[in-house]
Amino acid sequence: MRRSPQNQQALEAIIQRRKAELEARNASIPASEVDAGAALAVTTVLFNNSDHLPDFLASLCRQGFPVGRIDLYLVDNGSTREHAARIEALANQYRERFRSLHVLTQANLGYGGGQHAALERAETDFALITNVDVEFPVDAISTVLAFALSDSESVATWELRQQPYEHPKYYDPVSL
């Protein structure tokens, strides 16, 4: 099957229109909605990849959203002693910055099993399920919370783009 060059042009036009819709929508979300005291659970699963944790934690602490309203769940899925010790050390270093910080240690139940363990314990209205190799832009959490607060109650999930390692898929800039 041959692809027409007009397909790419049409897709680009749709993307530009959707970006304009997103900008108009974001302009209508009052900052007070995000700053009204909402708490957020942030979860991540680790398995012998604690080398990403310092950048992950630092990017969370640079957020415009107050990290004192974040319950952070670090799920260690059976890492080696070296990685487990590093996770604990970093958790102890950052613990006071967050509303709460939990290290859950368990056998390797896979990514989904690790996220499930964290979400079972979360007591917030919103949860952000993440990969540990994510580095959050300064406005990421405020933006997604503002979006969630203004979205229809029939919508249950939103997906953010991932930096610095993007997953290869198309994201609608309005619906996310």
Short mmCIF file of C-alpha atoms in Angstrom, two decimals:
data_model
loop_
_atom_site.label_atom_id
_atom_site.label_comp_id
_atom_site.label_asym_id
_atom_site.label_seq_id
_atom_site.Cartn_x
_atom_site.Cartn_y
_atom_site.Cartn_z
CA MET A 1 0.00 0.00 0.00
CA ARG A 2 1.41 3.37 -0.99
CA ARG A 3 0.99 6.34 1.26
CA SER A 4 -0.01 9.60 -0.27
CA PRO A 5 2.04 12.69 0.67
CA GLN A 6 -1.31 14.37 1.34
CA ASN A 7 -1.83 12.01 4.31
CA GLN A 8 1.08 13.52 6.19
CA GLN A 9 -0.08 17.03 5.32
CA ALA A 10 -3.60 16.23 6.53
CA LEU A 11 -2.24 14.76 9.77
CA GLU A 12 -0.12 17.87 10.35
CA ALA A 13 -3.17 20.09 9.79
CA ILE A 14 -5.17 18.05 12.31
CA ILE A 15 -2.34 18.26 14.84
CA GLN A 16 -2.10 22.03 14.47
CA ARG A 17 -5.87 22.43 14.89
CA ARG A 18 -5.87 20.18 17.97
CA LYS A 19 -2.93 22.10 19.49
CA ALA A 20 -4.87 25.35 19.08
CA GLU A 21 -7.89 23.72 20.79
CA LEU A 22 -5.65 22.58 23.65
CA GLU A 23 -4.19 26.05 24.13
CA ALA A 24 -7.67 27.55 24.25
CA ARG A 25 -8.81 24.91 26.74
CA ASN A 26 -5.74 25.33 28.99
CA ALA A 27 -6.28 29.08 29.04
CA SER A 28 -9.72 28.44 30.54
CA ILE A 29 -8.48 26.28 33.45
CA PRO A 30 -8.05 28.44 36.56
CA ALA A 31 -4.81 27.84 38.44
CA SER A 32 -6.85 27.86 41.64
CA GLU A 33 -8.34 24.51 40.62
CA VAL A 34 -4.91 22.90 40.68
CA ASP A 35 -3.80 24.78 43.78
CA ALA A 36 -6.93 23.92 45.74
CA GLY A 37 -5.12 21.29 47.77
CA ALA A 38 -5.51 18.17 45.66
CA ALA A 39 -3.11 15.40 46.65
CA LEU A 40 -1.54 13.08 44.13
CA ALA A 41 -0.07 9.59 44.33
CA VAL A 42 2.95 9.07 42.07
CA THR A 43 3.97 5.46 41.51
CA THR A 44 6.97 3.88 39.84
CA VAL A 45 8.34 0.34 39.64
CA LEU A 46 12.02 -0.48 39.83
CA PHE A 47 13.96 -3.60 38.98
CA ASN A 48 17.74 -3.18 39.01
CA ASN A 49 17.40 0.29 37.47
CA SER A 50 17.98 2.58 40.45
CA ASP A 51 20.45 4.53 38.33
CA HIS A 52 17.46 6.46 36.94
CA LEU A 53 16.06 7.29 40.38
CA PRO A 54 18.17 10.41 41.18
CA ASP A 55 17.02 12.22 38.00
CA PHE A 56 13.43 11.05 38.52
CA LEU A 57 13.34 12.37 42.10
CA ALA A 58 15.10 15.62 41.21
CA SER A 59 12.62 16.31 38.40
CA LEU A 60 9.70 15.68 40.77
CA CYS A 61 11.18 18.14 43.26
CA ARG A 62 11.47 20.82 40.54
CA GLN A 63 7.73 20.69 39.87
CA GLY A 64 5.57 23.79 40.01
CA PHE A 65 3.08 21.52 41.78
CA PRO A 66 3.89 21.36 45.52
CA VAL A 67 5.70 18.08 46.17
CA GLY A 68 4.42 18.30 49.74
CA ARG A 69 1.11 17.11 48.27
CA ILE A 70 2.61 14.04 46.59
CA ASP A 71 2.47 10.55 48.06
CA LEU A 72 5.35 8.78 46.31
CA TYR A 73 5.41 4.99 45.96
CA LEU A 74 8.65 3.33 44.87
CA VAL A 75 8.03 -0.35 44.22
CA ASP A 76 11.16 -2.49 44.23
CA ASN A 77 10.39 -5.62 42.25
CA GLY A 78 13.17 -7.79 43.67
CA SER A 79 16.23 -5.78 42.74
CA THR A 80 19.73 -6.89 43.72
CA ARG A 81 21.01 -5.80 47.14
CA GLU A 82 23.03 -3.00 45.56
CA HIS A 83 20.00 -1.49 43.81
CA ALA A 84 17.73 -2.07 46.82
CA ALA A 85 20.22 -0.27 49.08
CA ARG A 86 20.42 2.65 46.64
CA ILE A 87 16.61 2.90 46.51
CA GLU A 88 16.43 3.02 50.33
CA ALA A 89 19.23 5.59 50.56
CA LEU A 90 17.57 7.88 48.03
CA ALA A 91 14.18 7.42 49.67
CA ASN A 92 15.67 8.47 53.00
CA GLN A 93 17.35 11.47 51.37
CA TYR A 94 14.09 12.69 49.77
CA ARG A 95 11.44 11.45 52.23
CA GLU A 96 10.87 14.78 54.02
CA ARG A 97 10.16 16.65 50.80
CA PHE A 98 7.04 14.64 49.97
CA ARG A 99 3.74 14.31 51.77
CA SER A 100 4.76 10.67 52.13
CA LEU A 101 7.29 8.38 50.51
CA HIS A 102 6.90 4.61 50.58
CA VAL A 103 9.32 1.93 49.44
CA LEU A 104 7.47 -1.31 48.77
CA THR A 105 9.71 -4.35 48.40
CA GLN A 106 8.30 -7.47 46.79
CA ALA A 107 9.13 -10.34 44.49
CA ASN A 108 9.19 -9.40 40.82
CA LEU A 109 5.52 -9.49 39.87
CA GLY A 110 6.15 -7.51 36.69
CA TYR A 111 5.43 -3.87 35.97
CA GLY A 112 1.65 -4.25 36.29
CA GLY A 113 1.95 -6.20 39.53
CA GLY A 114 4.23 -3.53 40.96
CA GLN A 115 1.89 -0.71 39.97
CA HIS A 116 -1.06 -2.62 41.41
CA ALA A 117 0.74 -3.00 44.76
CA ALA A 118 1.30 0.77 44.90
CA LEU A 119 -2.19 1.73 43.77
CA GLU A 120 -3.76 -0.56 46.37
CA ARG A 121 -2.18 1.64 49.03
CA ALA A 122 -2.86 5.02 47.43
CA GLU A 123 -5.48 7.14 49.16
CA THR A 124 -5.62 10.12 46.79
CA ASP A 125 -8.21 11.04 44.18
CA PHE A 126 -5.56 11.06 41.47
CA ALA A 127 -2.60 8.80 40.72
CA LEU A 128 0.20 9.28 38.22
CA ILE A 129 1.64 5.95 37.08
CA THR A 130 5.17 6.48 35.83
CA ASN A 131 8.34 4.87 34.60
CA VAL A 132 11.47 5.59 36.64
CA ASP A 133 13.34 6.85 33.56
CA VAL A 134 10.93 9.81 33.26
CA GLU A 135 12.15 13.35 33.84
CA PHE A 136 9.20 15.68 34.38
CA PRO A 137 9.09 19.15 32.86
CA VAL A 138 8.43 21.77 35.55
CA ASP A 139 4.74 22.17 34.66
CA ALA A 140 3.91 18.51 33.90
CA ILE A 141 1.98 17.63 37.04
CA SER A 142 0.09 20.93 37.30
CA THR A 143 -0.86 20.66 33.64
CA VAL A 144 -2.16 17.10 33.82
CA LEU A 145 -4.03 17.77 37.07
CA ALA A 146 -5.64 20.88 35.63
CA PHE A 147 -6.64 18.85 32.61
CA ALA A 148 -8.06 16.04 34.77
CA LEU A 149 -9.98 18.44 36.99
CA SER A 150 -11.60 20.09 33.98
CA ASP A 151 -12.32 16.91 32.04
CA SER A 152 -15.56 14.96 31.91
CA GLU A 153 -16.25 12.65 34.83
CA SER A 154 -16.58 9.84 32.29
CA VAL A 155 -12.83 10.04 31.56
CA ALA A 156 -10.66 7.98 33.89
CA THR A 157 -7.13 8.14 32.47
CA TRP A 158 -4.80 10.49 30.67
CA GLU A 159 -1.39 9.71 29.24
CA LEU A 160 1.54 12.08 29.22
CA ARG A 161 4.37 12.04 26.78
CA GLN A 162 7.55 10.69 28.27
CA GLN A 163 10.89 12.51 28.41
CA PRO A 164 13.74 11.94 27.76
CA TYR A 165 12.84 8.52 26.30
CA GLU A 166 9.65 8.92 24.29
CA HIS A 167 7.50 5.93 23.50
CA PRO A 168 6.90 5.64 19.73
CA LYS A 169 3.21 6.44 19.41
CA TYR A 170 0.95 9.30 18.37
CA TYR A 171 -0.56 11.48 21.09
CA ASP A 172 -3.60 13.60 20.44
CA PRO A 173 -2.57 16.99 21.91
CA VAL A 174 -6.11 17.71 23.13
CA SER A 175 -7.41 14.44 24.53
CA LEU A 176 -3.92 13.31 25.59
#
